[in-house]
């Protein structure tokens, strides 16, 4: 059974800092991994999707990596801004492609002006 | 592209009533849609997988007679919470997966249900 863990649960940084959010998963037979952003009381916005054959994906100031052998993914945010403040969730999808997404509990990020 | 809408965004109802929540993929076709529930400060928990034209697949512990799912078209799935009770109060979020694509799920904005 796939379990996804995100550490830390909360993170507060000053504006402009580069930061890394961590996600670990127990089953290395992962089909893909997605990073999402959730603002308070809102739905999820997909940030990056990494397929099992890929090692990283980049979008603007965001870079996500995937290391299946170690069961880890990281989300790197460069030059953080107050508008980046949100909860970041990672979710893994098992092999087969038709399996459900298993979510971590998220990391609540606060970027202080 | 890949926009998913939910209606209503917020609903308050009395205990014992039924509430229907709609999930629509606005600019793509979705053979599969998913319904999640999220409690405060918790992650999303999958309730059921909805497939167009067939019965939904429910996760263990989710009562199919209480949470009725209908996926009548490639752009619409509905979740009906029957005989709602205060413990059903939660944030319900749907997602949709393109009929053809990268298996990426796109999420709706969520529905806040409060049962009095």
mmCIF file of C-alpha atoms in Angstrom:
data_model
loop_
_atom_site.group_PDB
_atom_site.id
_atom_site.type_symbol
_atom_site.label_atom_id
_atom_site.label_comp_id
_atom_site.label_asym_id
_atom_site.label_seq_id
_atom_site.Cartn_x
_atom_site.Cartn_y
_atom_site.Cartn_z
ATOM 1 C CA UNK A 1 0.000 0.000 0.000
ATOM 2 C CA UNK A 2 1.421 3.325 -1.075
ATOM 3 C CA UNK A 3 2.000 5.915 1.651
ATOM 4 C CA UNK A 4 3.120 9.460 0.977
ATOM 5 C CA UNK A 5 4.803 11.663 3.566
ATOM 6 C CA UNK A 6 5.650 15.340 3.380
ATOM 7 C CA UNK A 7 8.130 17.041 5.659
ATOM 8 C CA UNK A 8 8.016 19.636 7.078
ATOM 9 C CA UNK A 9 4.342 20.175 7.780
ATOM 10 C CA UNK A 10 4.896 23.926 7.785
ATOM 11 C CA UNK A 11 7.658 26.219 6.587
ATOM 12 C CA UNK A 12 8.131 29.966 6.920
ATOM 13 C CA UNK A 13 10.766 31.809 4.880
ATOM 14 C CA UNK A 14 11.633 35.403 4.012
ATOM 15 C CA UNK A 15 10.838 36.675 0.545
ATOM 16 C CA UNK A 16 13.506 35.940 -2.064
ATOM 17 C CA UNK A 17 14.759 32.741 -0.481
ATOM 18 C CA UNK A 18 15.144 29.536 -2.465
ATOM 19 C CA UNK A 19 13.474 26.566 -0.796
ATOM 20 C CA UNK A 20 12.905 22.842 -1.124
ATOM 21 C CA UNK A 21 9.806 20.886 -0.174
ATOM 22 C CA UNK A 22 10.172 17.171 0.400
ATOM 23 C CA UNK A 23 7.924 14.253 -0.459
ATOM 24 C CA UNK A 24 8.650 10.589 0.202
ATOM 25 C CA UNK A 25 6.732 7.500 -0.871
ATOM 26 C CA UNK A 26 6.935 3.888 0.230
ATOM 27 C CA UNK A 27 6.293 2.035 -3.029
ATOM 28 C CA UNK A 28 8.935 2.703 -5.676
ATOM 29 C CA UNK A 29 6.685 1.179 -8.351
ATOM 30 C CA UNK A 30 5.215 4.567 -9.045
ATOM 31 C CA UNK A 31 3.509 5.502 -12.310
ATOM 32 C CA UNK A 32 3.741 9.244 -11.880
ATOM 33 C CA UNK A 33 3.936 11.907 -9.236
ATOM 34 C CA UNK A 34 2.121 15.218 -9.174
ATOM 35 C CA UNK A 35 2.733 18.381 -7.180
ATOM 36 C CA UNK A 36 -0.226 20.608 -6.387
ATOM 37 C CA UNK A 37 -0.848 23.935 -4.748
ATOM 38 C CA UNK A 38 -3.886 24.561 -2.565
ATOM 39 C CA UNK A 39 -4.929 27.969 -1.319
ATOM 40 C CA UNK A 40 -7.156 28.157 1.809
ATOM 41 C CA UNK A 41 -10.695 26.989 1.085
ATOM 42 C CA UNK A 42 -9.888 26.329 -2.551
ATOM 43 C CA UNK A 43 -9.341 23.382 -4.832
ATOM 44 C CA UNK A 44 -6.026 22.089 -6.121
ATOM 45 C CA UNK A 45 -3.930 23.621 -8.857
ATOM 46 C CA UNK A 46 -1.652 21.195 -10.651
ATOM 47 C CA UNK A 47 1.927 22.480 -10.721
ATOM 48 C CA UNK A 48 4.044 19.717 -12.173
ATOM 49 C CA UNK A 49 3.597 16.117 -13.259
ATOM 50 C CA UNK A 50 6.576 13.770 -13.408
ATOM 51 C CA UNK A 51 6.220 10.454 -15.203
ATOM 52 C CA UNK A 52 8.091 7.439 -13.852
ATOM 53 C CA UNK A 53 10.523 7.594 -16.786
ATOM 54 C CA UNK A 54 11.449 11.205 -16.012
ATOM 55 C CA UNK A 55 13.795 12.566 -13.382
ATOM 56 C CA UNK A 56 12.601 16.155 -13.247
ATOM 57 C CA UNK A 57 10.196 18.735 -14.611
ATOM 58 C CA UNK A 58 10.479 22.511 -14.647
ATOM 59 C CA UNK A 59 7.928 25.278 -14.887
ATOM 60 C CA UNK A 60 9.065 28.847 -14.340
ATOM 61 C CA UNK A 61 10.527 29.142 -10.839
ATOM 62 C CA UNK A 62 9.481 25.599 -9.947
ATOM 63 C CA UNK A 63 11.518 22.455 -10.421
ATOM 64 C CA UNK A 64 10.376 19.019 -9.304
ATOM 65 C CA UNK A 65 12.572 15.957 -9.173
ATOM 66 C CA UNK A 66 11.772 12.278 -8.840
ATOM 67 C CA UNK A 67 14.084 9.565 -7.506
ATOM 68 C CA UNK A 68 12.216 6.282 -7.542
ATOM 69 C CA UNK A 69 15.055 4.255 -6.058
ATOM 70 C CA UNK A 70 15.095 6.326 -2.897
ATOM 71 C CA UNK A 71 11.342 6.949 -2.892
ATOM 72 C CA UNK A 72 11.702 10.704 -2.894
ATOM 73 C CA UNK A 73 10.539 13.753 -4.780
ATOM 74 C CA UNK A 74 11.436 17.368 -4.154
ATOM 75 C CA UNK A 75 9.841 20.624 -5.229
ATOM 76 C CA UNK A 76 12.318 23.461 -5.550
ATOM 77 C CA UNK A 77 10.972 27.004 -5.536
ATOM 78 C CA UNK A 78 13.394 29.711 -6.603
ATOM 79 C CA UNK A 79 13.252 33.324 -5.447
ATOM 80 C CA UNK A 80 10.145 32.810 -3.337
ATOM 81 C CA UNK A 81 7.429 35.481 -3.288
ATOM 82 C CA UNK A 82 4.591 36.201 -0.841
ATOM 83 C CA UNK A 83 2.189 34.981 -3.530
ATOM 84 C CA UNK A 84 3.763 31.535 -3.233
ATOM 85 C CA UNK A 85 2.237 31.179 0.229
ATOM 86 C CA UNK A 86 -0.067 28.160 0.108
ATOM 87 C CA UNK A 87 -0.183 24.470 1.010
ATOM 88 C CA UNK A 88 1.784 22.268 -1.350
ATOM 89 C CA UNK A 89 0.651 18.678 -1.812
ATOM 90 C CA UNK A 90 2.373 15.824 -3.557
ATOM 91 C CA UNK A 91 0.532 12.757 -4.777
ATOM 92 C CA UNK A 92 1.786 9.480 -6.175
ATOM 93 C CA UNK A 93 0.034 7.217 -8.609
ATOM 94 C CA UNK A 94 0.766 3.505 -8.631
ATOM 95 C CA UNK A 95 1.852 1.470 -11.645
ATOM 96 C CA UNK A 96 -0.881 0.477 -14.055
ATOM 97 C CA UNK A 97 -2.036 4.003 -14.606
ATOM 98 C CA UNK A 98 -5.549 3.333 -13.476
ATOM 99 C CA UNK A 99 -4.803 3.424 -9.777
ATOM 100 C CA UNK A 100 -5.753 6.243 -7.485
ATOM 101 C CA UNK A 101 -3.619 9.170 -6.419
ATOM 102 C CA UNK A 102 -2.318 8.888 -2.873
ATOM 103 C CA UNK A 103 -1.762 12.278 -1.266
ATOM 104 C CA UNK A 104 0.595 13.485 1.395
ATOM 105 C CA UNK A 105 -0.726 15.809 4.090
ATOM 106 C CA UNK A 106 1.002 18.787 2.537
ATOM 107 C CA UNK A 107 3.496 21.443 3.530
ATOM 108 C CA UNK A 108 2.067 24.823 4.458
ATOM 109 C CA UNK A 109 4.421 27.466 3.094
ATOM 110 C CA UNK A 110 4.458 31.059 4.277
ATOM 111 C CA UNK A 111 6.663 33.556 2.462
ATOM 112 C CA UNK A 112 7.087 36.717 4.507
ATOM 113 C CA UNK A 113 7.524 40.089 2.770
ATOM 114 C CA UNK B 1 -7.382 24.409 -21.017
ATOM 115 C CA UNK B 2 -8.225 21.612 -18.555
ATOM 116 C CA UNK B 3 -10.700 23.517 -16.422
ATOM 117 C CA UNK B 4 -12.945 21.708 -13.966
ATOM 118 C CA UNK B 5 -15.876 23.405 -12.286
ATOM 119 C CA UNK B 6 -17.975 22.442 -9.289
ATOM 120 C CA UNK B 7 -21.407 23.623 -8.261
ATOM 121 C CA UNK B 8 -22.347 24.760 -5.721
ATOM 122 C CA UNK B 9 -19.214 26.158 -4.129
ATOM 123 C CA UNK B 10 -20.839 26.237 -0.721
ATOM 124 C CA UNK B 11 -23.996 24.670 0.682
ATOM 125 C CA UNK B 12 -25.615 24.623 4.081
ATOM 126 C CA UNK B 13 -28.408 22.143 4.715
ATOM 127 C CA UNK B 14 -30.432 20.648 7.502
ATOM 128 C CA UNK B 15 -29.734 17.191 8.841
ATOM 129 C CA UNK B 16 -31.655 14.528 6.929
ATOM 130 C CA UNK B 17 -31.771 16.326 3.602
ATOM 131 C CA UNK B 18 -29.943 15.316 0.417
ATOM 132 C CA UNK B 19 -27.423 17.471 -1.389
ATOM 133 C CA UNK B 20 -26.245 17.145 -4.989
ATOM 134 C CA UNK B 21 -22.832 18.398 -6.092
ATOM 135 C CA UNK B 22 -21.942 18.729 -9.766
ATOM 136 C CA UNK B 23 -18.497 18.342 -11.305
ATOM 137 C CA UNK B 24 -17.952 19.435 -14.900
ATOM 138 C CA UNK B 25 -14.971 19.332 -17.210
ATOM 139 C CA UNK B 26 -15.405 22.521 -19.210
ATOM 140 C CA UNK B 27 -12.985 22.161 -22.100
ATOM 141 C CA UNK B 28 -12.155 18.484 -22.322
ATOM 142 C CA UNK B 29 -13.779 15.085 -22.163
ATOM 143 C CA UNK B 30 -13.245 13.002 -19.063
ATOM 144 C CA UNK B 31 -13.950 9.290 -19.081
ATOM 145 C CA UNK B 32 -12.928 9.130 -15.453
ATOM 146 C CA UNK B 33 -13.684 11.508 -12.627
ATOM 147 C CA UNK B 34 -12.731 11.195 -8.989
ATOM 148 C CA UNK B 35 -14.438 12.375 -5.810
ATOM 149 C CA UNK B 36 -12.377 13.309 -2.753
ATOM 150 C CA UNK B 37 -13.164 14.508 0.733
ATOM 151 C CA UNK B 38 -10.911 16.737 2.783
ATOM 152 C CA UNK B 39 -11.277 17.407 6.509
ATOM 153 C CA UNK B 40 -9.637 20.471 8.101
ATOM 154 C CA UNK B 41 -5.844 20.272 8.098
ATOM 155 C CA UNK B 42 -5.998 16.820 6.532
ATOM 156 C CA UNK B 43 -5.094 15.603 3.099
ATOM 157 C CA UNK B 44 -7.465 14.510 0.396
ATOM 158 C CA UNK B 45 -9.026 11.098 0.741
ATOM 159 C CA UNK B 46 -10.395 9.403 -2.346
ATOM 160 C CA UNK B 47 -14.037 8.428 -1.937
ATOM 161 C CA UNK B 48 -14.834 6.937 -5.312
ATOM 162 C CA UNK B 49 -13.844 6.711 -8.939
ATOM 163 C CA UNK B 50 -16.546 7.612 -11.409
ATOM 164 C CA UNK B 51 -16.516 6.154 -14.915
ATOM 165 C CA UNK B 52 -18.777 7.415 -17.673
ATOM 166 C CA UNK B 53 -21.554 4.974 -18.421
ATOM 167 C CA UNK B 54 -20.759 2.525 -15.648
ATOM 168 C CA UNK B 55 -21.056 2.143 -11.898
ATOM 169 C CA UNK B 56 -18.682 4.029 -9.664
ATOM 170 C CA UNK B 57 -15.962 2.242 -7.728
ATOM 171 C CA UNK B 58 -16.019 3.129 -4.048
ATOM 172 C CA UNK B 59 -13.083 3.089 -1.659
ATOM 173 C CA UNK B 60 -13.184 0.890 1.396
ATOM 174 C CA UNK B 61 -15.310 2.398 4.137
ATOM 175 C CA UNK B 62 -17.319 4.687 1.845
ATOM 176 C CA UNK B 63 -21.034 3.877 1.800
ATOM 177 C CA UNK B 64 -22.238 3.705 -1.783
ATOM 178 C CA UNK B 65 -25.883 4.103 -0.769
ATOM 179 C CA UNK B 66 -25.086 7.278 1.101
ATOM 180 C CA UNK B 67 -22.828 8.846 -1.507
ATOM 181 C CA UNK B 68 -24.548 8.328 -4.851
ATOM 182 C CA UNK B 69 -22.446 8.989 -7.929
ATOM 183 C CA UNK B 70 -23.715 9.424 -11.452
ATOM 184 C CA UNK B 71 -21.416 9.957 -14.441
ATOM 185 C CA UNK B 72 -23.938 10.384 -17.223
ATOM 186 C CA UNK B 73 -21.744 12.118 -19.789
ATOM 187 C CA UNK B 74 -18.095 12.692 -20.638
ATOM 188 C CA UNK B 75 -18.215 16.133 -19.019
ATOM 189 C CA UNK B 76 -20.433 15.702 -15.953
ATOM 190 C CA UNK B 77 -20.353 13.670 -12.773
ATOM 191 C CA UNK B 78 -22.611 14.237 -9.771
ATOM 192 C CA UNK B 79 -22.241 13.291 -6.123
ATOM 193 C CA UNK B 80 -25.380 13.156 -4.016
ATOM 194 C CA UNK B 81 -25.010 13.033 -0.249
ATOM 195 C CA UNK B 82 -28.214 11.368 0.917
ATOM 196 C CA UNK B 83 -29.740 11.945 4.335
ATOM 197 C CA UNK B 84 -26.851 14.184 5.301
ATOM 198 C CA UNK B 85 -25.708 14.378 8.923
ATOM 199 C CA UNK B 86 -23.353 16.813 10.667
ATOM 200 C CA UNK B 87 -20.472 14.337 10.365
ATOM 201 C CA UNK B 88 -20.791 14.603 6.581
ATOM 202 C CA UNK B 89 -19.759 18.252 6.803
ATOM 203 C CA UNK B 90 -16.542 18.515 4.826
ATOM 204 C CA UNK B 91 -14.851 19.925 1.746
ATOM 205 C CA UNK B 92 -15.660 17.811 -1.302
ATOM 206 C CA UNK B 93 -13.373 18.069 -4.321
ATOM 207 C CA UNK B 94 -13.671 16.383 -7.686
ATOM 208 C CA UNK B 95 -11.041 15.803 -10.320
ATOM 209 C CA UNK B 96 -11.163 14.756 -13.930
ATOM 210 C CA UNK B 97 -8.760 12.926 -16.152
ATOM 211 C CA UNK B 98 -8.638 13.523 -19.889
ATOM 212 C CA UNK B 99 -9.959 10.717 -22.044
ATOM 213 C CA UNK B 100 -6.662 10.905 -23.911
ATOM 214 C CA UNK B 101 -3.628 12.409 -22.268
ATOM 215 C CA UNK B 102 -0.918 12.035 -19.680
ATOM 216 C CA UNK B 103 -3.055 10.670 -16.806
ATOM 217 C CA UNK B 104 -2.819 14.056 -15.147
ATOM 218 C CA UNK B 105 -5.750 14.892 -12.903
ATOM 219 C CA UNK B 106 -7.293 18.358 -12.938
ATOM 220 C CA UNK B 107 -9.162 19.447 -9.866
ATOM 221 C CA UNK B 108 -12.287 21.477 -9.303
ATOM 222 C CA UNK B 109 -12.494 24.367 -6.819
ATOM 223 C CA UNK B 110 -14.291 22.264 -4.216
ATOM 224 C CA UNK B 111 -17.651 22.389 -2.442
ATOM 225 C CA UNK B 112 -17.927 23.258 1.231
ATOM 226 C CA UNK B 113 -20.798 21.274 2.752
ATOM 227 C CA UNK B 114 -22.122 22.212 6.183
ATOM 228 C CA UNK B 115 -24.865 20.076 7.680
ATOM 229 C CA UNK B 116 -26.674 21.650 10.611
#
